[in-house]
PDB file of C-alpha atoms in Angstrom:
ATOM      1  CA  UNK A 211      -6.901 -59.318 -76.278  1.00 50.00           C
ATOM      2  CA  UNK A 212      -3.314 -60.536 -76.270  1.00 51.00           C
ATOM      3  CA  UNK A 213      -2.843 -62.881 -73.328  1.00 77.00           C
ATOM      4  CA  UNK A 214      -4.056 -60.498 -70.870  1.00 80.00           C
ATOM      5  CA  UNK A 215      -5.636 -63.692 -68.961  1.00 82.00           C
ATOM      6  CA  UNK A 216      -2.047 -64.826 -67.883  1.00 88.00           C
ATOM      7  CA  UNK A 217      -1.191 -61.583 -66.773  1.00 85.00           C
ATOM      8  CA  UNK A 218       0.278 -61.297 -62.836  1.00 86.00           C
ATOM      9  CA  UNK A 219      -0.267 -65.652 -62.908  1.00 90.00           C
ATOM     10  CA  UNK A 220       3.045 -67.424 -61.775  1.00 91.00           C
ATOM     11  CA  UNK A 221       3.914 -70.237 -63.455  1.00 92.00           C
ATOM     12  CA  UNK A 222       2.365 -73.036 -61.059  1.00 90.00           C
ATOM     13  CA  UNK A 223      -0.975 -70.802 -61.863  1.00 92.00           C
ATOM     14  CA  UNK A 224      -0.049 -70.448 -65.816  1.00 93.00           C
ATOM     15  CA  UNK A 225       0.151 -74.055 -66.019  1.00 91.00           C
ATOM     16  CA  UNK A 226      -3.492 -74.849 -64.570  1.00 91.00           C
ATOM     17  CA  UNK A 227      -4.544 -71.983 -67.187  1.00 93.00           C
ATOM     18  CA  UNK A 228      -3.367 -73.556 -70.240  1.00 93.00           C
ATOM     19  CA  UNK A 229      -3.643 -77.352 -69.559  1.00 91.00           C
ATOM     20  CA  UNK A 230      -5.873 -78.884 -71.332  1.00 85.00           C
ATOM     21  CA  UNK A 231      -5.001 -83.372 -70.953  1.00 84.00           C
ATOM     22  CA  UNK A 232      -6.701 -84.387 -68.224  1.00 85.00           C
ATOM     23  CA  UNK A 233      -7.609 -83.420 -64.726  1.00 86.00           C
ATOM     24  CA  UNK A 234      -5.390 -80.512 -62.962  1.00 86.00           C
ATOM     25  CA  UNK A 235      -5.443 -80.243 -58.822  1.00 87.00           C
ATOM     26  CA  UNK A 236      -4.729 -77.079 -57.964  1.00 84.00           C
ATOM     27  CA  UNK A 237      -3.912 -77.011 -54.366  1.00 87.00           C
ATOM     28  CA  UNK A 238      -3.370 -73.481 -52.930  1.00 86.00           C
ATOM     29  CA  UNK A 239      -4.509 -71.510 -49.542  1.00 86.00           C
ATOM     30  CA  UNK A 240      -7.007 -68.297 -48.885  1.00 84.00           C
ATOM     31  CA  UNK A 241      -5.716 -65.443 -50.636  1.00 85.00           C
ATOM     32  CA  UNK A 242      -3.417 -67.471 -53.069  1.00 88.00           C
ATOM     33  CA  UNK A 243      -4.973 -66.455 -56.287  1.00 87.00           C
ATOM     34  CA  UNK A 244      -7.659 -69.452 -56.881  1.00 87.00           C
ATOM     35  CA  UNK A 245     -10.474 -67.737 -58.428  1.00 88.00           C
ATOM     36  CA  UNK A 246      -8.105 -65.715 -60.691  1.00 89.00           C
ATOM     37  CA  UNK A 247      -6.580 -68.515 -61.953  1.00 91.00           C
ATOM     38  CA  UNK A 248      -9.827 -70.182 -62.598  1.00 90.00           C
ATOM     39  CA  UNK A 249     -11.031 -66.888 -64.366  1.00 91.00           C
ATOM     40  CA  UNK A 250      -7.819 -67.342 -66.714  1.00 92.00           C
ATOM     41  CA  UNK A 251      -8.527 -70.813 -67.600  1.00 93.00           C
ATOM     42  CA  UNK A 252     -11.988 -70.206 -68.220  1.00 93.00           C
ATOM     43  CA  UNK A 253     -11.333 -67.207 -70.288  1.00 93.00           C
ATOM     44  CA  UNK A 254      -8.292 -69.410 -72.376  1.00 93.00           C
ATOM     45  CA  UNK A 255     -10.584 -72.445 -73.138  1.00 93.00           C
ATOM     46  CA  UNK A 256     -13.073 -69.777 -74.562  1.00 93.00           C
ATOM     47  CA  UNK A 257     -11.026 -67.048 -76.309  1.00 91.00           C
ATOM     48  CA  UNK A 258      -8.068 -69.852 -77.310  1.00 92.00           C
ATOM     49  CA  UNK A 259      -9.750 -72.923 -78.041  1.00 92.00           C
ATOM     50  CA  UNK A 260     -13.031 -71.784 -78.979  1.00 93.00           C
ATOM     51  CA  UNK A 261     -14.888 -73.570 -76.031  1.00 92.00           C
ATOM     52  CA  UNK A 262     -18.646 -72.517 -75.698  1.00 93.00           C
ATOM     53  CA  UNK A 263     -19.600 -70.654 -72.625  1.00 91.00           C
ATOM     54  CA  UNK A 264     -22.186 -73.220 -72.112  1.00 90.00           C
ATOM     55  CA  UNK A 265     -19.796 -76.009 -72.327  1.00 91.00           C
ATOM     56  CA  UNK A 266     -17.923 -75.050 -69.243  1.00 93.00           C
ATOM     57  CA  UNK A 267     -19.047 -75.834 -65.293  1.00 93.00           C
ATOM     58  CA  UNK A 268     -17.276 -73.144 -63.155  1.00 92.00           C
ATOM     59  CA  UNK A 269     -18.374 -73.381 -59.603  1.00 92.00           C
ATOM     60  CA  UNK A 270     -17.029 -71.817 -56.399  1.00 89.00           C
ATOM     61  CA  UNK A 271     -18.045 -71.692 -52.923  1.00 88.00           C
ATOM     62  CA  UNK A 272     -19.325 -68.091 -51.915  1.00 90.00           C
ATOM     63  CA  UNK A 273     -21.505 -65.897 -54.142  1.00 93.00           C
ATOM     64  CA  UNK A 274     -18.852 -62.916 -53.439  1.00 92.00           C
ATOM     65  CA  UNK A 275     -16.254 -65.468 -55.349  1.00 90.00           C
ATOM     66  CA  UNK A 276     -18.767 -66.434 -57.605  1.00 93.00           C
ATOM     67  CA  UNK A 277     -19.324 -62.554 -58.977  1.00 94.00           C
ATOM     68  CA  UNK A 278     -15.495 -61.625 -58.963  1.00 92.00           C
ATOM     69  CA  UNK A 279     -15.036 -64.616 -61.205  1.00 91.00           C
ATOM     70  CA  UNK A 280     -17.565 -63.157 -63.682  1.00 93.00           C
ATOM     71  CA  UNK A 281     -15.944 -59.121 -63.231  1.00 92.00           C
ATOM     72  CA  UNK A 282     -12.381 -60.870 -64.130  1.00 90.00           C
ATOM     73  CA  UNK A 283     -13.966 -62.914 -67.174  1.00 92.00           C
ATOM     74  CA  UNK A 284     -16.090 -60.126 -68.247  1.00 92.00           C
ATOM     75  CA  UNK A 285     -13.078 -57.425 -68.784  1.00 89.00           C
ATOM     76  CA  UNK A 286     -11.993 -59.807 -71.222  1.00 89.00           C
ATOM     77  CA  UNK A 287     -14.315 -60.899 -72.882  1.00 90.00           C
ATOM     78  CA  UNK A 288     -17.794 -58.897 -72.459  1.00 89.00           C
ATOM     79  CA  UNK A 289     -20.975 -59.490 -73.512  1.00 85.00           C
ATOM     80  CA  UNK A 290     -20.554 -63.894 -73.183  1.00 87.00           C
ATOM     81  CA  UNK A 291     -23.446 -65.918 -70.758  1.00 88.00           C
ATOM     82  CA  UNK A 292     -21.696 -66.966 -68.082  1.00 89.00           C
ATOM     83  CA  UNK A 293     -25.198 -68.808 -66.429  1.00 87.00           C
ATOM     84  CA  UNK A 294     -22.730 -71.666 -65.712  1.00 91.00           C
ATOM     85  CA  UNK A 295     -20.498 -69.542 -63.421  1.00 93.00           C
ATOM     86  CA  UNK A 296     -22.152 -70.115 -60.099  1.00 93.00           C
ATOM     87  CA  UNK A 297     -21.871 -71.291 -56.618  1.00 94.00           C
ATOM     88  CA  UNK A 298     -22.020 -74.965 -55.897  1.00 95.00           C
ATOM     89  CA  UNK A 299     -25.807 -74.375 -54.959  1.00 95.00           C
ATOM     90  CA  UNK A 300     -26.372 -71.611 -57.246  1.00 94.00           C
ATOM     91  CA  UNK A 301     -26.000 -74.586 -59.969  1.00 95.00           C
ATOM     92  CA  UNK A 302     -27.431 -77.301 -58.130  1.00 96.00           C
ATOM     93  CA  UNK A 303     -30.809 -75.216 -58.016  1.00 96.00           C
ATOM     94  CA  UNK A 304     -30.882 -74.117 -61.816  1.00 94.00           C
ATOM     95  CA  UNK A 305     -30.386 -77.524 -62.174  1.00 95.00           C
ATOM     96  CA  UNK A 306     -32.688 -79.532 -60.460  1.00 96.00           C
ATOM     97  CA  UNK A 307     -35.171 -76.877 -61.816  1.00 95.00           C
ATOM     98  CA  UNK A 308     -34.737 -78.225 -64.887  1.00 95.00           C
ATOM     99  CA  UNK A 309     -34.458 -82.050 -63.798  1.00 96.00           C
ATOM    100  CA  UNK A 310     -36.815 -82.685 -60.623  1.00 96.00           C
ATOM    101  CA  UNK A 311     -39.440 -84.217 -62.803  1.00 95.00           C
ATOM    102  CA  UNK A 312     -36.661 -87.717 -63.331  1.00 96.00           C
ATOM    103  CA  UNK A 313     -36.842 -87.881 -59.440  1.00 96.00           C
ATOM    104  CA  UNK A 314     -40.808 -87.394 -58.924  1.00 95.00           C
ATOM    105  CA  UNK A 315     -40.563 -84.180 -57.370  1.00 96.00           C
ATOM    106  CA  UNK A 316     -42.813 -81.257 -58.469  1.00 96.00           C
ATOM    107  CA  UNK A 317     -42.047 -77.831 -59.918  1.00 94.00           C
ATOM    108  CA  UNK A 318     -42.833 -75.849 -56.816  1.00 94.00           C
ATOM    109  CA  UNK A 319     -40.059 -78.074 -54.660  1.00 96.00           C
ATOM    110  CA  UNK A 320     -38.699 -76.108 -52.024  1.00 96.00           C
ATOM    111  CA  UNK A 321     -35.148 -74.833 -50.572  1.00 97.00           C
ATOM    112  CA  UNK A 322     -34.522 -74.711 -46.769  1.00 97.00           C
ATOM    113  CA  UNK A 323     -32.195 -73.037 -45.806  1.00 95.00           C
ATOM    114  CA  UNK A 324     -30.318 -72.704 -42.484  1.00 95.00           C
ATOM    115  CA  UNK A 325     -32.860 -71.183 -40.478  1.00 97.00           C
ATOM    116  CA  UNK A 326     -35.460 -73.439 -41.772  1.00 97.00           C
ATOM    117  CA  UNK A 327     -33.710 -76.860 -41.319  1.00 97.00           C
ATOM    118  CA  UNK A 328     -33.559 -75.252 -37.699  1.00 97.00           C
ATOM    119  CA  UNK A 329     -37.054 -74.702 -37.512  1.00 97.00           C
ATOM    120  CA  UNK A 330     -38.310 -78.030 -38.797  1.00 98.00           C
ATOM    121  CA  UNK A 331     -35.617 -79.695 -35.977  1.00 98.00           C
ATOM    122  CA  UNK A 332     -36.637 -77.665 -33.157  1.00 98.00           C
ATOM    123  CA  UNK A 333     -40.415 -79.304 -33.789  1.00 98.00           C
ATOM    124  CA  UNK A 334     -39.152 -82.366 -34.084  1.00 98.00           C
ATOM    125  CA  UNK A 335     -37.312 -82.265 -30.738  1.00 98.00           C
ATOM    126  CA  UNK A 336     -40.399 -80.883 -29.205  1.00 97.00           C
ATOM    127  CA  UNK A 337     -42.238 -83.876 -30.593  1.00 97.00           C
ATOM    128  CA  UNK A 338     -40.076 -85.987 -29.441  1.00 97.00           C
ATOM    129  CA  UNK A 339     -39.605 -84.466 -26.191  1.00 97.00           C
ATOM    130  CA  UNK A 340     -36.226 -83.737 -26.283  1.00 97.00           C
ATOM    131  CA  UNK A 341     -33.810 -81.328 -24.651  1.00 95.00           C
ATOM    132  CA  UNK A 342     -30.909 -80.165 -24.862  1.00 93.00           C
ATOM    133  CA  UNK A 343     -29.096 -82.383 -22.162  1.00 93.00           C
ATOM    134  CA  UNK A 344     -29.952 -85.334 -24.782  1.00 94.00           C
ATOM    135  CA  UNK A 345     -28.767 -83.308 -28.064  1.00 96.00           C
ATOM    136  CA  UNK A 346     -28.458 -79.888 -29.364  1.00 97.00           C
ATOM    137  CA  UNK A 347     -29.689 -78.412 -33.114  1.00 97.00           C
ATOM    138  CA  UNK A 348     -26.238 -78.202 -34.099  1.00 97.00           C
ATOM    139  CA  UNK A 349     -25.304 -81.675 -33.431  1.00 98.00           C
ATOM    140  CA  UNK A 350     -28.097 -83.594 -35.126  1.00 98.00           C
ATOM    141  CA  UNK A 351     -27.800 -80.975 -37.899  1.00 97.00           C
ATOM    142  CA  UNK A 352     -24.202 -81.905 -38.139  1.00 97.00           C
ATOM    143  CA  UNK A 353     -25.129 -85.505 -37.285  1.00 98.00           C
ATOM    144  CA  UNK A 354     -27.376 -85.835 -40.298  1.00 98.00           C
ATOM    145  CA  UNK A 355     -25.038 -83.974 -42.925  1.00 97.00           C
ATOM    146  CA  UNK A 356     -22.380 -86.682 -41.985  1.00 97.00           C
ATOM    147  CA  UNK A 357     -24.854 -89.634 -42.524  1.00 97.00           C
ATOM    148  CA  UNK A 358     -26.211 -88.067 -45.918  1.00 96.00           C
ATOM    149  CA  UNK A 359     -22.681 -88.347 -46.690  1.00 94.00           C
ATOM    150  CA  UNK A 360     -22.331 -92.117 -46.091  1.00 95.00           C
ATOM    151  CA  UNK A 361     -25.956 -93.092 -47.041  1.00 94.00           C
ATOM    152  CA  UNK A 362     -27.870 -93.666 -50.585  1.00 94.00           C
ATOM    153  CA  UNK A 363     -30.674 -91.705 -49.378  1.00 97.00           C
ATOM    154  CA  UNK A 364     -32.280 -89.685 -52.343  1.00 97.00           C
ATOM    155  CA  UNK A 365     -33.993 -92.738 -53.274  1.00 97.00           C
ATOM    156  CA  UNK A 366     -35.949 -93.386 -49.756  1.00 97.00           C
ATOM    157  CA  UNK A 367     -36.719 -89.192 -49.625  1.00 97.00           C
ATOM    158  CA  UNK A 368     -38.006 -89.882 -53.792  1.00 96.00           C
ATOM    159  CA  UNK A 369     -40.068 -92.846 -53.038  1.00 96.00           C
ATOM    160  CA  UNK A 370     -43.934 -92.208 -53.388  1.00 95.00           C
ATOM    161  CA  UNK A 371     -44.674 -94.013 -49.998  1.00 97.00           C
ATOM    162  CA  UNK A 372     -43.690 -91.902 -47.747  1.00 96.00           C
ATOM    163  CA  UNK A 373     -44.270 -94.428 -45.227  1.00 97.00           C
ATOM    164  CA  UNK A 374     -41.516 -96.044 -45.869  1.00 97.00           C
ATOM    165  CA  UNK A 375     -39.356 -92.942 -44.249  1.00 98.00           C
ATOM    166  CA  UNK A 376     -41.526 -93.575 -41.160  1.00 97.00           C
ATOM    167  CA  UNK A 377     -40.763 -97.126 -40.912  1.00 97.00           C
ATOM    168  CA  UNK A 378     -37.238 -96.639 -40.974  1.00 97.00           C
ATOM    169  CA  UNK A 379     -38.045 -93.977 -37.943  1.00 97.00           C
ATOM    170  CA  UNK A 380     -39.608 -97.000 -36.244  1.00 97.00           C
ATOM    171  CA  UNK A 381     -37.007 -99.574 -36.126  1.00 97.00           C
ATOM    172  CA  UNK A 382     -34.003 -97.472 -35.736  1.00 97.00           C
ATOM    173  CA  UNK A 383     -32.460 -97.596 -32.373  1.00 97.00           C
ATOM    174  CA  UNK A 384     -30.392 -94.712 -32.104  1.00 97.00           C
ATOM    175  CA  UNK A 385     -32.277 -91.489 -30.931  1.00 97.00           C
ATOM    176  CA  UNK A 386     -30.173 -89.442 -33.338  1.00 98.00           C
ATOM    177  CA  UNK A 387     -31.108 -91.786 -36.006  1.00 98.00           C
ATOM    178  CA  UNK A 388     -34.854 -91.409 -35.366  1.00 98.00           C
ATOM    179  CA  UNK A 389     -34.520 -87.347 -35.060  1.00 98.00           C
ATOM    180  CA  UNK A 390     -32.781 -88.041 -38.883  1.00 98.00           C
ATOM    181  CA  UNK A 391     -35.442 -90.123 -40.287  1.00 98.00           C
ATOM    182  CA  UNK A 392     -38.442 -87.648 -38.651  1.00 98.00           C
ATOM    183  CA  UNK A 393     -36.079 -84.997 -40.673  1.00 98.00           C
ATOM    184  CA  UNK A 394     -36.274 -86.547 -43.986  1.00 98.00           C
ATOM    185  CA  UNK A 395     -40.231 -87.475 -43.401  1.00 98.00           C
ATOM    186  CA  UNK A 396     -40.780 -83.651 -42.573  1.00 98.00           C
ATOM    187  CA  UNK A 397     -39.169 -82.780 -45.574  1.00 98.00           C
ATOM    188  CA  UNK A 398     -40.578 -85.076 -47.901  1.00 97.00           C
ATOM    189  CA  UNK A 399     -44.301 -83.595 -46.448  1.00 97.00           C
ATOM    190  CA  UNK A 400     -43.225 -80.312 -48.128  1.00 97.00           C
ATOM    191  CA  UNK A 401     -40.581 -81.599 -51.041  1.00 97.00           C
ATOM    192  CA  UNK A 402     -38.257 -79.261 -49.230  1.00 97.00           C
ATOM    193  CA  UNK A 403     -34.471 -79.920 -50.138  1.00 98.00           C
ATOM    194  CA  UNK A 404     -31.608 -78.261 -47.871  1.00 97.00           C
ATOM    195  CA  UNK A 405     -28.457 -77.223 -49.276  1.00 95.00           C
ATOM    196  CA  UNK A 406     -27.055 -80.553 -48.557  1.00 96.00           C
ATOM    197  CA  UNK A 407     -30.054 -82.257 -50.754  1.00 97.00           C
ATOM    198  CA  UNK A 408     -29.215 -79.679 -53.245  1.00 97.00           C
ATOM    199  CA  UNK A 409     -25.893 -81.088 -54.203  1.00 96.00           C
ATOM    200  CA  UNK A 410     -26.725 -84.824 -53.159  1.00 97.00           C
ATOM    201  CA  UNK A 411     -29.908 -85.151 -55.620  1.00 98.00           C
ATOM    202  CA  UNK A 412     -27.829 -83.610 -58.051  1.00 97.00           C
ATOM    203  CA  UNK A 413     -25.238 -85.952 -57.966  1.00 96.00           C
ATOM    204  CA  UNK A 414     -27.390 -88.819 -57.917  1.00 97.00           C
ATOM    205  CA  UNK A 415     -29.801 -87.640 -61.065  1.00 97.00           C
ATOM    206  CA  UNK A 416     -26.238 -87.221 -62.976  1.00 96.00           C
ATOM    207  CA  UNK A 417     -24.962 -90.538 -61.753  1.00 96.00           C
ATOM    208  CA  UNK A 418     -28.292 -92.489 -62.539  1.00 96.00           C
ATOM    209  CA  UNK A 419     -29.343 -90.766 -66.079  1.00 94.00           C
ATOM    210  CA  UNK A 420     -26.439 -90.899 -68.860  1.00 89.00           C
ATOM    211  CA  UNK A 421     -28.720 -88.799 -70.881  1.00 85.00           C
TER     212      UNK A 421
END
């Protein structure tokens, strides 16, 4: 095998490979050689160090990134699970798979995606009876991902009164406050989880349960 996995690295890239102390930051632009330097450090912590393939997170963006990861690993050492080499999501939904029971939610919980989250806004606009000289889909969509950001939500979308989402829908003042809360009641109808939810309940199981 040799050292094949620092092959073509420079040294900035060498030295996120093969440190092990702490945290490393690699910060580095498109087309700069991330996800091969990631493949090296993932093969060196499991070829050098004797690290189990199961022991290791290694999460990327795009699926594309995500499979060129595994073709670099794999041509150095084959025939190894590499389940935990996934896109942010990709984990997120093994994961809460595995976990959704801690938060209440069932087994057959479901994953918008894009052109669902649409869907479900565009009837609550109609609903509402708003247009699109008030507010457009992409706004409150963006709108909402920022305030998911700054908000402990997961529990109020967990809760088993529902009705609690709806009073928040009642005294909130702002209209693109209202359209968010009618969004998280719609989805707690269904137990649907976008790809925002994905990562947020995911954090929040991880930060809550130290088992």
């Amino acid at each position: 095998m040799g050292e094949a996995y620092l092959e073509n690295l420079n040294e900035r890239q060498k030295h996120a490979v093969l440190a092990t102390e702490g945290y490393v930051r690699v910060v580095a632009g498109a087309g700069s050689g991330k996800t091969k330097t990631l493949a090296g450090r993932f093969v060196y912590l499991v070829s050098e160090l004797g690290v189990s393939t199961s022991g290791i997170l290694c999460v990327t963006f795009t699926n594309k990134a995500a499979f060129e990861m595994k073709k670099r690993i794999r041509t150095i050492i084959p025939d190894r699970d590499l389940g935990y080499v996934s896109t942010f999501h990709g984990f997120c939904v093994t994961f809460f798979k595995e976990e959704y029971h801690i938060l209440g939610y069932p087994a057959a919980f479901i994953v918008l995606d894009s052109e669902d989250k649409d869907s479900m806004l565009k009837t609550i606009f109609t609903d509402m009876g708003i247009t699109s000289k008030v507010m457009t889909i992409q706004q409150i969509s963006d709108y909402i991902e920022i305030k998911k950001a700054e908000l402990d939500y997961v529990p109020l979308l967990t809760d088993v009164d529902i009705d609690k989402i709806k009073k928040a829908e009642q005294v909130a003042t702002d209209i693109k406050d209202k359209v968010m809360y009618r969004y998280f009641y719609e989805q707690r109808k269904v137990f649907g989880l976008d790809f925002c939810d994905l990562i947020y309940f995911t954090l929040y199981i991880l930060r809550n349960n130290d088992q």
